[in-house]
CSV table of C-alpha atoms and ligand atoms in Angstrom, one decimal:
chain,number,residue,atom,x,y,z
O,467,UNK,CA,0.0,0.0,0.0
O,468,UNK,CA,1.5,3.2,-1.2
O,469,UNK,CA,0.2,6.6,-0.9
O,470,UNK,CA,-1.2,9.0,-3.5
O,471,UNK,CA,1.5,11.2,-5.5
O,472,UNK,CA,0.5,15.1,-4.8
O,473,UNK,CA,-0.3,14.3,-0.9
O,474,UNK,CA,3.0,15.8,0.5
O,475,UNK,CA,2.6,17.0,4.1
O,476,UNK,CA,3.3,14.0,6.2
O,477,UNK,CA,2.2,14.0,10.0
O,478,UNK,CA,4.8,13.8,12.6
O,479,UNK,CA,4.2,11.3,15.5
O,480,UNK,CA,6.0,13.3,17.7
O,481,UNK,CA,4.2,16.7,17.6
O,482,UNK,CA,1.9,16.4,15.2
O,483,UNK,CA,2.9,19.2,13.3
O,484,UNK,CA,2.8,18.6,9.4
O,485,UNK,CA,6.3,18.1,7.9
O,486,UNK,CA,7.5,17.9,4.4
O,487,UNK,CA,11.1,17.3,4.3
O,488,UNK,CA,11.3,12.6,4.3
O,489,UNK,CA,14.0,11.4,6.1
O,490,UNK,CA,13.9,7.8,4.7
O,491,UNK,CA,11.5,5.7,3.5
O,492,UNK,CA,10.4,2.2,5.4
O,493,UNK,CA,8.2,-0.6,4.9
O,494,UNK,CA,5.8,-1.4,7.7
O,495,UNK,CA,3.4,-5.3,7.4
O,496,UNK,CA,0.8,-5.1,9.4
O,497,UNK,CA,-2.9,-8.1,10.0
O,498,UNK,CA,-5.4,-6.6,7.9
O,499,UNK,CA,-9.0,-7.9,8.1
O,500,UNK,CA,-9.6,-11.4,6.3
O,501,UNK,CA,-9.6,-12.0,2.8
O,502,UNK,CA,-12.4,-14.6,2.1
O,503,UNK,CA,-11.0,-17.8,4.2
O,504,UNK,CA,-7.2,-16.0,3.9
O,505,UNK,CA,-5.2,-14.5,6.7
O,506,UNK,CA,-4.4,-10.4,5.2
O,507,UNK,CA,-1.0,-9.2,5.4
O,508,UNK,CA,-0.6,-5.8,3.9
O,509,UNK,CA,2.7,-3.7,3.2
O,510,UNK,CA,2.6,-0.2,3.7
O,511,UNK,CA,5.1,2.3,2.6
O,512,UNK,CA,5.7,5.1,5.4
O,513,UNK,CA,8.0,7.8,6.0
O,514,UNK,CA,10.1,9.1,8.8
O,515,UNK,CA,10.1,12.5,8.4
O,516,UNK,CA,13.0,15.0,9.6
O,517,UNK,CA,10.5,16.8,11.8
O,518,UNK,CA,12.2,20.5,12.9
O,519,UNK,CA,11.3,20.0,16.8
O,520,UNK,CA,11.3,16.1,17.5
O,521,UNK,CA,14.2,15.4,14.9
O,522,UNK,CA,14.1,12.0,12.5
O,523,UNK,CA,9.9,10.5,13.2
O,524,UNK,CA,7.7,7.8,12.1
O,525,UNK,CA,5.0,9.6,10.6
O,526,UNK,CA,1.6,9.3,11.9
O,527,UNK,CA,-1.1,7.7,10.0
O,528,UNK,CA,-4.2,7.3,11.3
O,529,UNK,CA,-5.1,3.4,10.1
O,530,UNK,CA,-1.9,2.6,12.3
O,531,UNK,CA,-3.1,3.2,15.6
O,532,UNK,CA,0.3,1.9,17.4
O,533,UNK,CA,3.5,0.3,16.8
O,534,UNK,CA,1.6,-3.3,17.1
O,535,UNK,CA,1.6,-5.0,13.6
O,536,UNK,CA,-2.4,-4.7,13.1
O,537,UNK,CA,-4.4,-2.3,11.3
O,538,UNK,CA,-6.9,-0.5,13.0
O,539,UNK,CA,-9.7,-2.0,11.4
O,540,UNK,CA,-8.3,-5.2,12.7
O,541,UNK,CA,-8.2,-4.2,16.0
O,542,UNK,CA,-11.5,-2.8,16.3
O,543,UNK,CA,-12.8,-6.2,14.8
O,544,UNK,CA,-10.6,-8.0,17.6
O,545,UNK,CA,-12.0,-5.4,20.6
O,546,UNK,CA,-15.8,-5.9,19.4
O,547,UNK,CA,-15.3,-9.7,18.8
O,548,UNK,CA,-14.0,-9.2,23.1
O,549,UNK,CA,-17.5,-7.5,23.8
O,550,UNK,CA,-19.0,-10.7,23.7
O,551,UNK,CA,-16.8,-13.6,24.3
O,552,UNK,CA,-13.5,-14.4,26.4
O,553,UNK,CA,-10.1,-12.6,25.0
O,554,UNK,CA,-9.8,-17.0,24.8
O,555,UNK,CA,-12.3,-17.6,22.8
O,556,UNK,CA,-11.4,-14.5,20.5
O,557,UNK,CA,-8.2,-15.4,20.2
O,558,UNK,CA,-8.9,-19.1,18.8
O,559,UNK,CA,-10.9,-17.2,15.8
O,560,UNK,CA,-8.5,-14.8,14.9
O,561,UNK,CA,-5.3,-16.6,15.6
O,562,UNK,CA,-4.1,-15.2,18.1
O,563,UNK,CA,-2.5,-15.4,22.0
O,564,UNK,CA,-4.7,-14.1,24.1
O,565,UNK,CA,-2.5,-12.3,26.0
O,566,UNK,CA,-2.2,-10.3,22.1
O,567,UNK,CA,-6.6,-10.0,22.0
O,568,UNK,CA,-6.2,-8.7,25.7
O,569,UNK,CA,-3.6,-6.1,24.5
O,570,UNK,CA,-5.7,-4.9,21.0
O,571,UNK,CA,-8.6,-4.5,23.7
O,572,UNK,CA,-7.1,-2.6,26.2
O,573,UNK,CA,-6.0,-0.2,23.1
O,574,UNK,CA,-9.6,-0.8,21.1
O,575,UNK,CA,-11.2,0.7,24.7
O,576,UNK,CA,-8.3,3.3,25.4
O,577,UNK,CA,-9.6,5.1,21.9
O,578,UNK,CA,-13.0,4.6,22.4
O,579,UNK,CA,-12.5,6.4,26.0
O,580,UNK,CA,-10.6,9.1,24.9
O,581,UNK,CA,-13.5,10.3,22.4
O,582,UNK,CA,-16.2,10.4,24.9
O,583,UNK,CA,-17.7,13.2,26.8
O,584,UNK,CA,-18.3,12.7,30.9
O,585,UNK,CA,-21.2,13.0,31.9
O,586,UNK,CA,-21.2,15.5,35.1
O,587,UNK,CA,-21.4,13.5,38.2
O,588,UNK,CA,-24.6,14.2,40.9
O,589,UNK,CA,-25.4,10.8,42.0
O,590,UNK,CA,-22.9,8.5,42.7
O,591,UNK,CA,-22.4,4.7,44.3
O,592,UNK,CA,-19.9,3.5,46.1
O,593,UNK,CA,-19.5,-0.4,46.5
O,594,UNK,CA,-16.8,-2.7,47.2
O,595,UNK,CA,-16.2,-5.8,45.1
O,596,UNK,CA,-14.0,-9.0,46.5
O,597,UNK,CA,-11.5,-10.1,44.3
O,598,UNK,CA,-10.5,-13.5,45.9
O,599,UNK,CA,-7.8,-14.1,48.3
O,600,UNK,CA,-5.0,-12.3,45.8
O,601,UNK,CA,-6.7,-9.2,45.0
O,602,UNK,CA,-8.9,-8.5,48.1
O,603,UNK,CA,-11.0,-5.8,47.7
O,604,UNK,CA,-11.3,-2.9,45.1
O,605,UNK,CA,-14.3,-0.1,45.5
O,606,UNK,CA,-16.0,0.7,42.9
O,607,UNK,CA,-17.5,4.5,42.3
O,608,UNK,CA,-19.9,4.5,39.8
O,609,UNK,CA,-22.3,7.4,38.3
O,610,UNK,CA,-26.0,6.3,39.1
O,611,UNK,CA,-27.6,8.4,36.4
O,612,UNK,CA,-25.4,6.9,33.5
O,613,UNK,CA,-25.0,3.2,35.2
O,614,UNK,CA,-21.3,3.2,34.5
O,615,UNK,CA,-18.0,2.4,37.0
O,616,UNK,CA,-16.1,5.7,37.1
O,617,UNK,CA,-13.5,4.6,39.1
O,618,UNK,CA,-11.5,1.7,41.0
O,619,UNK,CA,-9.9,2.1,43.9
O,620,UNK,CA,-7.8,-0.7,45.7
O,621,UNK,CA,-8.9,-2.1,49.4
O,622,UNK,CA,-12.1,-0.2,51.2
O,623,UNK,CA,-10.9,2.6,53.3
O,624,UNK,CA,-11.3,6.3,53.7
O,625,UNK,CA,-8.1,6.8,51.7
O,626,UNK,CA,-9.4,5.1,48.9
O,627,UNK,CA,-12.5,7.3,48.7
O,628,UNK,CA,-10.3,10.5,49.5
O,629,UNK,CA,-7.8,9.6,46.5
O,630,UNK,CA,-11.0,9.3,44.1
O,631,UNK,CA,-12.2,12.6,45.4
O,632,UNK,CA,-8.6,14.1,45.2
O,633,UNK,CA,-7.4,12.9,42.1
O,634,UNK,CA,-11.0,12.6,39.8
O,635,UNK,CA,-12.9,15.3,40.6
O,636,UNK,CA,-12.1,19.5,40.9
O,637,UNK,CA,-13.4,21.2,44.0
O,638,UNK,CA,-16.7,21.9,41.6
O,639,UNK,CA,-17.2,18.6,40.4
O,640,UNK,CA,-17.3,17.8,44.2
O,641,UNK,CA,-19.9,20.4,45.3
O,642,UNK,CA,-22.5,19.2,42.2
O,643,UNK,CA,-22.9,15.5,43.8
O,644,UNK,CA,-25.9,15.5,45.4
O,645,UNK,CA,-26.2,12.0,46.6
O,646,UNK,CA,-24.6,8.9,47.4
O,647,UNK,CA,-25.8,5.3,47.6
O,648,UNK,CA,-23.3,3.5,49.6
O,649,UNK,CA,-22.8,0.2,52.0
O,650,UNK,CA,-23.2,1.1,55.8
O,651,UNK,CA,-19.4,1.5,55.9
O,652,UNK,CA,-18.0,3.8,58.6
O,653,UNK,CA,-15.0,4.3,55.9
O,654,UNK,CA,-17.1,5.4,53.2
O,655,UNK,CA,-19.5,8.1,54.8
O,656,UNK,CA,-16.2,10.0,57.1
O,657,UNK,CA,-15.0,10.3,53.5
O,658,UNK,CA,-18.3,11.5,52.2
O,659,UNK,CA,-18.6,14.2,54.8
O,660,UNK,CA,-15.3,15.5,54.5
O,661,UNK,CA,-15.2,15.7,50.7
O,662,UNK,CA,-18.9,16.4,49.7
O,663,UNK,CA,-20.5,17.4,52.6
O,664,UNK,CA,-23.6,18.5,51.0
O,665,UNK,CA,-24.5,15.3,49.3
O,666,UNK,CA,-26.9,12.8,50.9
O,667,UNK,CA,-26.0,9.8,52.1
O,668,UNK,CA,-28.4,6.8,51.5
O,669,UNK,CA,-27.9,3.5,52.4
O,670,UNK,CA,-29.3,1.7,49.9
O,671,UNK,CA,-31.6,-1.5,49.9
O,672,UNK,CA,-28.9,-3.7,47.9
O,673,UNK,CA,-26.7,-3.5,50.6
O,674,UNK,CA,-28.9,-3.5,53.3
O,675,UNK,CA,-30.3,-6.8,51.6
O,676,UNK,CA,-26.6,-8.2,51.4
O,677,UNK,CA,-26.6,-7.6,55.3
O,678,UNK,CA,-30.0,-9.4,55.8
O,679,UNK,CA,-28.5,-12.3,54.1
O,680,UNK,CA,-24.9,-12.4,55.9
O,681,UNK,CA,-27.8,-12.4,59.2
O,682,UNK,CA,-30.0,-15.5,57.6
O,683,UNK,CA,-26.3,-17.3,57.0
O,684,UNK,CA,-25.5,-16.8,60.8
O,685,UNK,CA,-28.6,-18.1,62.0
O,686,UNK,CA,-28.2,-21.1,59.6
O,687,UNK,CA,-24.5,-21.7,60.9
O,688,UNK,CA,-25.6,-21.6,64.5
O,689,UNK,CA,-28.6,-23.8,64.1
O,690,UNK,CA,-26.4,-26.3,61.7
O,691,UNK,CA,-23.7,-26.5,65.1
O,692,UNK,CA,-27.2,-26.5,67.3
O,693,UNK,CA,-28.7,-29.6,65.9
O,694,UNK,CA,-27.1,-33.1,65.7
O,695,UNK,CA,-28.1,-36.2,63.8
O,696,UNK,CA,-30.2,-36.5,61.3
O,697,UNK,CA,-31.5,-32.8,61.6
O,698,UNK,CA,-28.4,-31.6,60.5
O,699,UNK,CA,-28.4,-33.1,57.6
O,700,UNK,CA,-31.4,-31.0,56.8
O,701,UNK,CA,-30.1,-28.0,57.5
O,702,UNK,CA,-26.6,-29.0,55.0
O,703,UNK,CA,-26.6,-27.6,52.1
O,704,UNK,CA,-29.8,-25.4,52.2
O,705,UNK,CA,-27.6,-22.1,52.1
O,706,UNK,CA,-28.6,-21.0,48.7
O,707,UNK,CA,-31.9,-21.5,49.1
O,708,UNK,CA,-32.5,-19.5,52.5
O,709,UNK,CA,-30.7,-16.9,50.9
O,710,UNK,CA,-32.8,-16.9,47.6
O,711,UNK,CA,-36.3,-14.5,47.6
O,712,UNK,CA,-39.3,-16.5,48.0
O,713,UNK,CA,-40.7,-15.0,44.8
O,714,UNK,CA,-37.6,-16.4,42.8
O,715,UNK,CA,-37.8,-20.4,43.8
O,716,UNK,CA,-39.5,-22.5,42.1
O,717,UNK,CA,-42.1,-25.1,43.9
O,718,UNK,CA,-40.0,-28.0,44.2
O,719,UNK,CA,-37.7,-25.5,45.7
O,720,UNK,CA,-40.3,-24.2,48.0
O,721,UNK,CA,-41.1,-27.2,48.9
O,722,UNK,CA,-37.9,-28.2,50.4
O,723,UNK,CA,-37.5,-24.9,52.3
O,724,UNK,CA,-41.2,-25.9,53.9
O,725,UNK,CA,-39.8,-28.7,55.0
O,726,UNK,CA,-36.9,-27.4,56.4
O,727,UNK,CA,-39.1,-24.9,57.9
O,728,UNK,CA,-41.4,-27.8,59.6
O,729,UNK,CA,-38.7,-29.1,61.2
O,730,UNK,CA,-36.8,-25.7,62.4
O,731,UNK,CA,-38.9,-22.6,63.3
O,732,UNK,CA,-36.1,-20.5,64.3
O,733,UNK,CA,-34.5,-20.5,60.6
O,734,UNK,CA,-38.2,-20.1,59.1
O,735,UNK,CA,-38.8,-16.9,61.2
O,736,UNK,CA,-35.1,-15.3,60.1
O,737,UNK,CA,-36.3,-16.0,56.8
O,738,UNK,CA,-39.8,-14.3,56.9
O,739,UNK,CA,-38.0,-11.7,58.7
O,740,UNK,CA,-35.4,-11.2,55.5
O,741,UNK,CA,-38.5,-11.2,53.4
O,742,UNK,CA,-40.5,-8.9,54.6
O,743,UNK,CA,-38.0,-6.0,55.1
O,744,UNK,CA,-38.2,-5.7,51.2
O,745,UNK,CA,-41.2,-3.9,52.1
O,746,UNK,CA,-40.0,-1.3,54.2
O,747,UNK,CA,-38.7,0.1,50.9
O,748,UNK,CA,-42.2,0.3,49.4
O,749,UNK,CA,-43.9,2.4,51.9
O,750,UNK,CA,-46.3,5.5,50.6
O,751,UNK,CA,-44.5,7.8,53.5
O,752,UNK,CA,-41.5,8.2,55.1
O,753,UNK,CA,-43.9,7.9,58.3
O,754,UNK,CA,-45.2,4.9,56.9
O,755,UNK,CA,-41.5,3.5,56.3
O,756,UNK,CA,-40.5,4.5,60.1
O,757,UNK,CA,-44.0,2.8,61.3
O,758,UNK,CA,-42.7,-0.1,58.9
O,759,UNK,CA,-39.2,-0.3,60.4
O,760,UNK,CA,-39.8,0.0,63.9
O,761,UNK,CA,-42.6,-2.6,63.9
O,762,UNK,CA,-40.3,-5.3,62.4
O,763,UNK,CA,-37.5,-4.5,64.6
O,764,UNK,CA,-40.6,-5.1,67.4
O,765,UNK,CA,-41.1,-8.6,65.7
O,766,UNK,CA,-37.6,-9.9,66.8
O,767,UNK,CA,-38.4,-9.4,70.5
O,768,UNK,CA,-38.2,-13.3,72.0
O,769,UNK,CA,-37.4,-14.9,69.1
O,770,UNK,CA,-33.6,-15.5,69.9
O,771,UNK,CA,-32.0,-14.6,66.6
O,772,UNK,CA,-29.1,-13.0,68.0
O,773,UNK,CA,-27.4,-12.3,64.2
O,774,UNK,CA,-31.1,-10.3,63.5
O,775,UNK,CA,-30.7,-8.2,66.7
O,776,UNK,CA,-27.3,-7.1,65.7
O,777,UNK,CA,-28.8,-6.5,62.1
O,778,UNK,CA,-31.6,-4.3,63.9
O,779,UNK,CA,-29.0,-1.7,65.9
O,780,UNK,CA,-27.0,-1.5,62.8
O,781,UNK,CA,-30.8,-0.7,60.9
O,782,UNK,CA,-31.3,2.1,63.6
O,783,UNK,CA,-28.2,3.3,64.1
O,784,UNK,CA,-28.5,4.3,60.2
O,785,UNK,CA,-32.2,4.8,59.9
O,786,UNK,CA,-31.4,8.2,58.9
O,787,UNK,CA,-29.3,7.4,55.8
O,788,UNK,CA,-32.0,4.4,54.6
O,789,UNK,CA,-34.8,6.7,54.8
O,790,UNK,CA,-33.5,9.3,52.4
O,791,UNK,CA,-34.4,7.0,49.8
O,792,UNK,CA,-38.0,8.7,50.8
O,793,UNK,CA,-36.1,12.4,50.3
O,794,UNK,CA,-34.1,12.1,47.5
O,795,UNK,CA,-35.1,10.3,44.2
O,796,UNK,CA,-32.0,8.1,43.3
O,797,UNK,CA,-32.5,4.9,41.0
O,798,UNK,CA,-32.1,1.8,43.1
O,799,UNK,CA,-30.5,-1.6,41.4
O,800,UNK,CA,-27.6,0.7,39.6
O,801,UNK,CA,-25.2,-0.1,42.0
O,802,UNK,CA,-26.4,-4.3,41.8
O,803,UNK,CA,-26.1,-4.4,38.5
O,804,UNK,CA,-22.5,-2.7,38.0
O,805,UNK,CA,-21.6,-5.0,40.5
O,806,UNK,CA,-23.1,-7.9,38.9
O,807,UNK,CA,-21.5,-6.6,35.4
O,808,UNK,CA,-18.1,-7.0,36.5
O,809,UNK,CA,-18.7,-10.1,39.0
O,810,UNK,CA,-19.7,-11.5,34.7
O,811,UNK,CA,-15.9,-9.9,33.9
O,812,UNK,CA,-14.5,-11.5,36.4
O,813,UNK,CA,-16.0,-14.6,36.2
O,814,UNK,CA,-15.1,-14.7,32.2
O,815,UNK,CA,-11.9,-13.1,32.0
O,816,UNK,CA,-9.9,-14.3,34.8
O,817,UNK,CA,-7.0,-13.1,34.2
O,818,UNK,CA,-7.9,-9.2,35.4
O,819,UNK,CA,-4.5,-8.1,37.0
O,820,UNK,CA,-4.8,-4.9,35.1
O,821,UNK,CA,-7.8,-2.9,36.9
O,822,UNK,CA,-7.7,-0.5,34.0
O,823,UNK,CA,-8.5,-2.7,31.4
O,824,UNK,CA,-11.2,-4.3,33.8
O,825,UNK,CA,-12.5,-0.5,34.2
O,826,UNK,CA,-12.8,-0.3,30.6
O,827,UNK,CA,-14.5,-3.6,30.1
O,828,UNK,CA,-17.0,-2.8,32.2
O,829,UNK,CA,-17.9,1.0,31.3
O,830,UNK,CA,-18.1,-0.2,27.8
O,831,UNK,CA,-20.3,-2.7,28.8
O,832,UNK,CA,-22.6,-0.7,30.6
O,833,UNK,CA,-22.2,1.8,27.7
O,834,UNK,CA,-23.0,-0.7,25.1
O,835,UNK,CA,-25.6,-2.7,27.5
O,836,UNK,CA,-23.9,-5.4,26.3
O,837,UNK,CA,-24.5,-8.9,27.8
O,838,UNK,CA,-21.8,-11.8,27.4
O,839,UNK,CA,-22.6,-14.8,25.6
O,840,UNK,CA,-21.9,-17.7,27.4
O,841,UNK,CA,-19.5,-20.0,25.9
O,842,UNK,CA,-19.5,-23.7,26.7
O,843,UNK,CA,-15.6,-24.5,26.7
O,844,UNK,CA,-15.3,-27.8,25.3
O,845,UNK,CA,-13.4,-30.4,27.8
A,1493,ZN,ZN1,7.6,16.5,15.6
């Protein structure tokens, strides 16, 4: 591939200043797409031009994104075909190492971010996501109104919320947010009131929920150590179900937590008591919501659910922050499903050790509303 006679100016990929004088002349091969069932290799002809400021440069041409030998068209075939499959899978239909589809990606996203305008930010989430035993935790801010992941942050604590504040957002950026939807973690809201005092803080139902559920799995622990024999056996292995909404099971499934509840009232009442908290976030009032609240913390008086009592002082002690979902309108489920996006990265990928790239996975997936295909690996 050679270039027209009569275009002169050639770009330098220093400055990008236009430059006419040609230091030498070089031969570049680079993957072009397919041709019919063939693998595409095309020559291109390119300059280095004697550019006055940067001295003796590769010129710049815009269907060369990098020094990597693909054409861009390539790569942006490569970083679609990786919106929907694992860089694995993508890299047994083109050809290619994964660890190679995984680096076309990351530079298929970079220039896809860089042309995008920000949204400003008024609502924002904060939630943490556990990485396994290697990675721990990284938080996760996210922008509620656009359902994107802004940031990543490793481990939970105030400094990682102060370095998002400090390094993301200008002192004006910071006065616009007007809310914040985060886990009843002492880290997050000290960092909240120092940074953006003004915003509300709500604690928000998905993490509440997470809470009731980390209760129910106490209560199931204790009776499973309780109970001996053939009652335990019961109990084993009934996790997922007790922590599964009543609305979601199917009748079979139903059926066996009846039976577990026949035999072992103390578990059925946690459960009801999971259940019907939902409710407390579908109150007409936020009168009606306090009625709600302080009524079912009534319910666990003599019932001996010791994990549900400590749930019910860490409900009051922040009944402020969950009933500002009555005062300010913010849409619920955001924050679950960013977190449930990139639990789907995660899951796929594997190998995420670069938290930029798996930032940039999952903003373009919520961008693109993308779902993964699931692939059946075969053994
Ligand atoms: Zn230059």
């Amino acid at each position: 591939m050679r270039r027209k006679a009569g275009t002169q100016k050639r770009i330098c990929s220093g400055c990008g200043k236009h430059v006419a004088e040609i230091h030498e002349v070089v031969e570049r091969e680079v993957r072009d797409l397919p041709w019919s069932e063939y693998r595409a290799t095309v020559v291109v002809e390119l300059c280095r031009v004697r550019c006055p400021d940067c001295g003796p440069r590769m010129e710049k041409v815009a269907q060369l994104p990098s020094k990597a030998p693909f054409s861009k068209r390539f790569e942006e075939a490569v970083g679609q075909a990786c919106e929907s499959a694992a860089a694995s899978q993508v890299g047994r239909r083109f050809g290619l190492a994964a660890s190679t589809v995984r680096a076309i990606d990351m530079r298929y996203l970079t220039r896809w971010e860089s042309t995008r305008r920000r949204p400003a930010l008024k609502q924002m989430g904060i939630d943490e996501i556990y990485l396994g035993k290697s990675g721990k935790f990284i938080t996760v801010v996210s922008n509620l109104e656009t359902g994107e992941p802004l940031w990543f942050g490793h481990e939970r604590k105030k400094e990682t919320i102060d370095e998002f504040f400090r390094s993301q957002l200008s002192p004006l950026q910071r006065t616009r947010i007007q809310a914040a939807c985060i886990d009843m973690w002492p880290a997050f809201k000290s960092s909240l009131e120092q940074w953006a005092p003004q915003c509300a803080i709500i604690y928000d139902k998905f993490h509440i929920m997470q809470h009731a559920n980390k209760a129910i799995d106490e209560v199931r622990r204790a009776e499973f150590f309780r109970q001996g024999g053939w009652r335990r056996k019961i109990v084993k292995g009934k996790r997922w179900l007790l922590l599964t909404r009543w609305v979601n099971l199917t009748e079979d499934k139903q059926q066996d937590l009846n039976r577990l509840f026949r035999l072992n009232r103390r578990l059925m009442k946690a459960y009801l008591m999971k259940e019907s908290l939902e409710r407390l976030w579908q109150q007409p009032s936020e009168t009606k919501a306090v009625t709600y609240l302080t009524n079912w913390i009534r319910q666990l008086r003599w019932q001996r659910l010791p994990a549900f009592e400590k749930f019910a002082h860490m409900l009051l002690d922040h009944s402020e922050g969950i009933l500002n979902y009555y005062r300010v309108a913010v849409r619920f489920g955001v924050v679950e499903a960013i977190n449930g996006n990139i639990r789907l990265l995660l899951h796929r990928g594997r190998g995420y050790k670069n938290l930029r790239y798996l930032l940039l996975k999952a903003q373009r997936m919520a961008a693109a509303k993308t779902e993964f295909v699931a692939f059946r690996i075969a053994a």
